[in-house]
Amino acid sequence: MPYELRDHTADVAVEATAPTLSELFAAVADGLTAASCETVPETGERFAVSVDAESREALLFDYLDQLIYERDVRLVLPADNRCSVSGPDEPRDGESRDDDETPDDGTSDDGASDDTAWTVEASARGVPLGDVVAREIKAVTYSEMILERRGDGWYAYVVFDV
């Protein structure tokens, strides 16, 4: 299991590891699903989500926030999450960057910052809330959030308000 639920005072935390940033985002999102309910039925149709942000951390936060929004609007629990993350120093899955290629530093030719340097293209299976007994996750928080490379992979720790 690429994620673990951690006890946290009045909240729930998800700790996840993965070999790629894309897999890490999916693992944290699956942790959000696990924090919401104990068992997930195989019902529901897939839906797509696309989120842009100025940094990896903001992208993870905004992506998880979007999943909570989708839950509230569509009345579905996002499950079986799939993600493809790209950014200045992270090529989209399946793409590679030549060793001689310098990653984009997030600025334009005139030095202005690119406010949408990071993108996640994702999908999830929307399990109807009527099919699950779910506890409400109110929000994702920046409190204690960690998103970093560790060795050959990625690590995240995210706290959710319940």
Short mmCIF file of C-alpha atoms in Angstrom, two decimals:
data_model
loop_
_atom_site.label_atom_id
_atom_site.label_comp_id
_atom_site.label_asym_id
_atom_site.label_seq_id
_atom_site.Cartn_x
_atom_site.Cartn_y
_atom_site.Cartn_z
CA MET A 1 0.00 0.00 0.00
CA PRO A 2 1.68 3.27 -1.07
CA TYR A 3 -0.03 5.39 1.64
CA GLU A 4 -0.71 5.16 5.38
CA LEU A 5 -3.27 6.97 7.51
CA ARG A 6 -1.70 8.64 10.54
CA ASP A 7 -3.36 9.75 13.78
CA HIS A 8 -3.54 13.51 14.05
CA THR A 9 -5.31 15.62 16.66
CA ALA A 10 -8.85 16.43 15.38
CA ASP A 11 -7.66 15.79 11.82
CA VAL A 12 -6.42 12.92 9.70
CA ALA A 13 -3.07 12.78 7.97
CA VAL A 14 -1.98 10.82 4.92
CA GLU A 15 1.65 9.79 4.54
CA ALA A 16 2.62 8.48 1.12
CA THR A 17 5.66 7.39 -0.87
CA ALA A 18 6.03 6.63 -4.57
CA PRO A 19 8.73 6.32 -7.21
CA THR A 20 7.33 9.23 -9.29
CA LEU A 21 5.60 12.50 -8.50
CA SER A 22 2.56 11.41 -10.52
CA GLU A 23 2.24 8.20 -8.55
CA LEU A 24 2.68 10.16 -5.31
CA PHE A 25 -0.22 12.49 -6.16
CA ALA A 26 -2.41 9.45 -6.91
CA ALA A 27 -1.34 7.75 -3.66
CA VAL A 28 -2.21 10.83 -1.56
CA ALA A 29 -5.57 11.08 -3.34
CA ASP A 30 -6.18 7.36 -2.63
CA GLY A 31 -5.29 8.13 1.00
CA LEU A 32 -7.98 10.83 0.98
CA THR A 33 -10.43 8.19 -0.23
CA ALA A 34 -9.33 5.76 2.50
CA ALA A 35 -9.66 8.49 5.13
CA SER A 36 -13.24 9.03 3.95
CA CYS A 37 -14.47 5.42 4.17
CA GLU A 38 -13.30 1.91 5.01
CA THR A 39 -14.52 0.08 1.91
CA VAL A 40 -15.05 1.38 -1.60
CA PRO A 41 -17.49 -0.42 -3.91
CA GLU A 42 -16.67 -0.90 -7.60
CA THR A 43 -19.46 1.45 -8.73
CA GLY A 44 -19.09 4.81 -10.43
CA GLU A 45 -17.96 6.42 -13.65
CA ARG A 46 -14.55 8.02 -14.24
CA PHE A 47 -14.28 11.79 -14.47
CA ALA A 48 -11.34 14.03 -15.37
CA VAL A 49 -9.70 16.82 -13.40
CA SER A 50 -7.05 19.30 -14.53
CA VAL A 51 -5.32 21.65 -12.10
CA ASP A 52 -2.55 24.25 -12.57
CA ALA A 53 -0.46 25.88 -9.85
CA GLU A 54 2.73 27.84 -9.28
CA SER A 55 4.61 25.14 -7.32
CA ARG A 56 4.55 21.40 -6.59
CA GLU A 57 3.17 21.98 -3.08
CA ALA A 58 0.46 24.33 -4.32
CA LEU A 59 -0.40 21.82 -7.05
CA LEU A 60 -0.85 18.98 -4.56
CA PHE A 61 -2.96 21.21 -2.30
CA ASP A 62 -5.11 22.52 -5.18
CA TYR A 63 -5.53 19.02 -6.65
CA LEU A 64 -6.76 17.57 -3.35
CA ASP A 65 -8.97 20.62 -2.81
CA GLN A 66 -10.45 20.05 -6.29
CA LEU A 67 -11.22 16.41 -5.42
CA ILE A 68 -13.07 17.56 -2.29
CA TYR A 69 -14.96 20.09 -4.42
CA GLU A 70 -15.84 17.39 -6.98
CA ARG A 71 -17.11 15.21 -4.13
CA ASP A 72 -19.38 17.99 -2.91
CA VAL A 73 -20.67 19.02 -6.36
CA ARG A 74 -20.96 15.62 -8.06
CA LEU A 75 -21.93 13.82 -4.82
CA VAL A 76 -19.29 11.17 -5.49
CA LEU A 77 -16.25 9.87 -3.62
CA PRO A 78 -13.19 10.10 -5.89
CA ALA A 79 -11.50 6.67 -5.96
CA ASP A 80 -8.90 4.81 -8.03
CA ASN A 81 -7.07 8.05 -8.74
CA ARG A 82 -4.73 8.36 -11.73
CA CYS A 83 -2.43 11.34 -12.21
CA SER A 84 0.08 12.78 -14.63
CA VAL A 85 2.10 15.65 -13.17
CA SER A 86 4.28 17.96 -15.24
CA GLY A 87 6.28 21.04 -14.42
CA PRO A 88 9.53 22.91 -14.96
CA ASP A 89 11.69 20.08 -13.63
CA GLU A 90 9.27 17.16 -14.00
CA PRO A 91 8.50 15.98 -17.55
CA ARG A 92 5.05 14.47 -18.13
CA ASP A 93 4.94 10.69 -17.59
CA GLY A 94 6.28 8.83 -20.58
CA GLU A 95 8.38 11.79 -21.69
CA SER A 96 12.06 12.25 -20.99
CA ARG A 97 14.33 15.23 -20.96
CA ASP A 98 17.79 15.08 -22.52
CA ASP A 99 20.57 15.32 -19.93
CA ASP A 100 21.86 18.41 -21.74
CA GLU A 101 18.45 20.09 -21.60
CA THR A 102 18.11 22.77 -18.96
CA PRO A 103 14.76 22.68 -17.17
CA ASP A 104 12.54 25.73 -17.56
CA ASP A 105 12.99 27.95 -14.51
CA GLY A 106 9.37 29.13 -14.58
CA THR A 107 10.12 32.57 -16.01
CA SER A 108 9.47 34.07 -19.39
CA ASP A 109 12.06 35.84 -21.52
CA ASP A 110 11.28 39.11 -19.73
CA GLY A 111 11.83 37.50 -16.29
CA ALA A 112 8.15 37.39 -15.32
CA SER A 113 7.10 34.36 -13.32
CA ASP A 114 4.90 31.72 -14.96
CA ASP A 115 2.02 31.37 -12.48
CA THR A 116 0.91 28.02 -13.91
CA ALA A 117 4.23 26.24 -14.20
CA TRP A 118 2.86 22.98 -12.71
CA THR A 119 -0.04 20.89 -14.01
CA VAL A 120 -1.78 17.70 -12.97
CA GLU A 121 -4.03 15.90 -15.44
CA ALA A 122 -5.97 13.36 -13.43
CA SER A 123 -8.99 11.11 -13.38
CA ALA A 124 -10.92 9.34 -10.66
CA ARG A 125 -13.79 6.91 -10.42
CA GLY A 126 -16.70 8.78 -8.87
CA VAL A 127 -18.35 6.40 -6.41
CA PRO A 128 -21.86 7.69 -5.63
CA LEU A 129 -21.97 8.86 -2.00
CA GLY A 130 -25.18 6.86 -1.60
CA ASP A 131 -23.13 3.68 -2.13
CA VAL A 132 -20.69 4.34 0.76
CA VAL A 133 -20.69 5.19 4.43
CA ALA A 134 -18.28 8.09 4.35
CA ARG A 135 -17.02 10.53 6.93
CA GLU A 136 -16.72 14.06 5.68
CA ILE A 137 -13.28 15.40 5.01
CA LYS A 138 -13.85 19.16 5.21
CA ALA A 139 -10.62 20.44 3.70
CA VAL A 140 -6.99 19.84 2.85
CA THR A 141 -4.56 21.96 4.90
CA TYR A 142 -1.05 23.32 4.48
CA SER A 143 -0.48 22.47 8.16
CA GLU A 144 2.59 20.23 8.40
CA MET A 145 2.48 19.53 4.63
CA ILE A 146 5.63 17.92 3.30
CA LEU A 147 6.33 17.17 -0.36
CA GLU A 148 9.90 16.23 -1.16
CA ARG A 149 12.25 13.90 -2.97
CA ARG A 150 13.67 11.14 -0.80
CA GLY A 151 16.31 8.94 -2.36
CA ASP A 152 15.03 7.68 -5.70
CA GLY A 153 11.40 8.52 -4.97
CA TRP A 154 8.95 11.01 -3.52
CA TYR A 155 7.42 11.50 -0.05
CA ALA A 156 4.32 13.43 1.06
CA TYR A 157 2.61 14.11 4.36
CA VAL A 158 -0.76 15.89 4.13
CA VAL A 159 -3.22 16.80 6.90
CA PHE A 160 -6.96 16.94 6.24
CA ASP A 161 -9.52 18.74 8.40
CA VAL A 162 -12.38 16.41 9.45
#
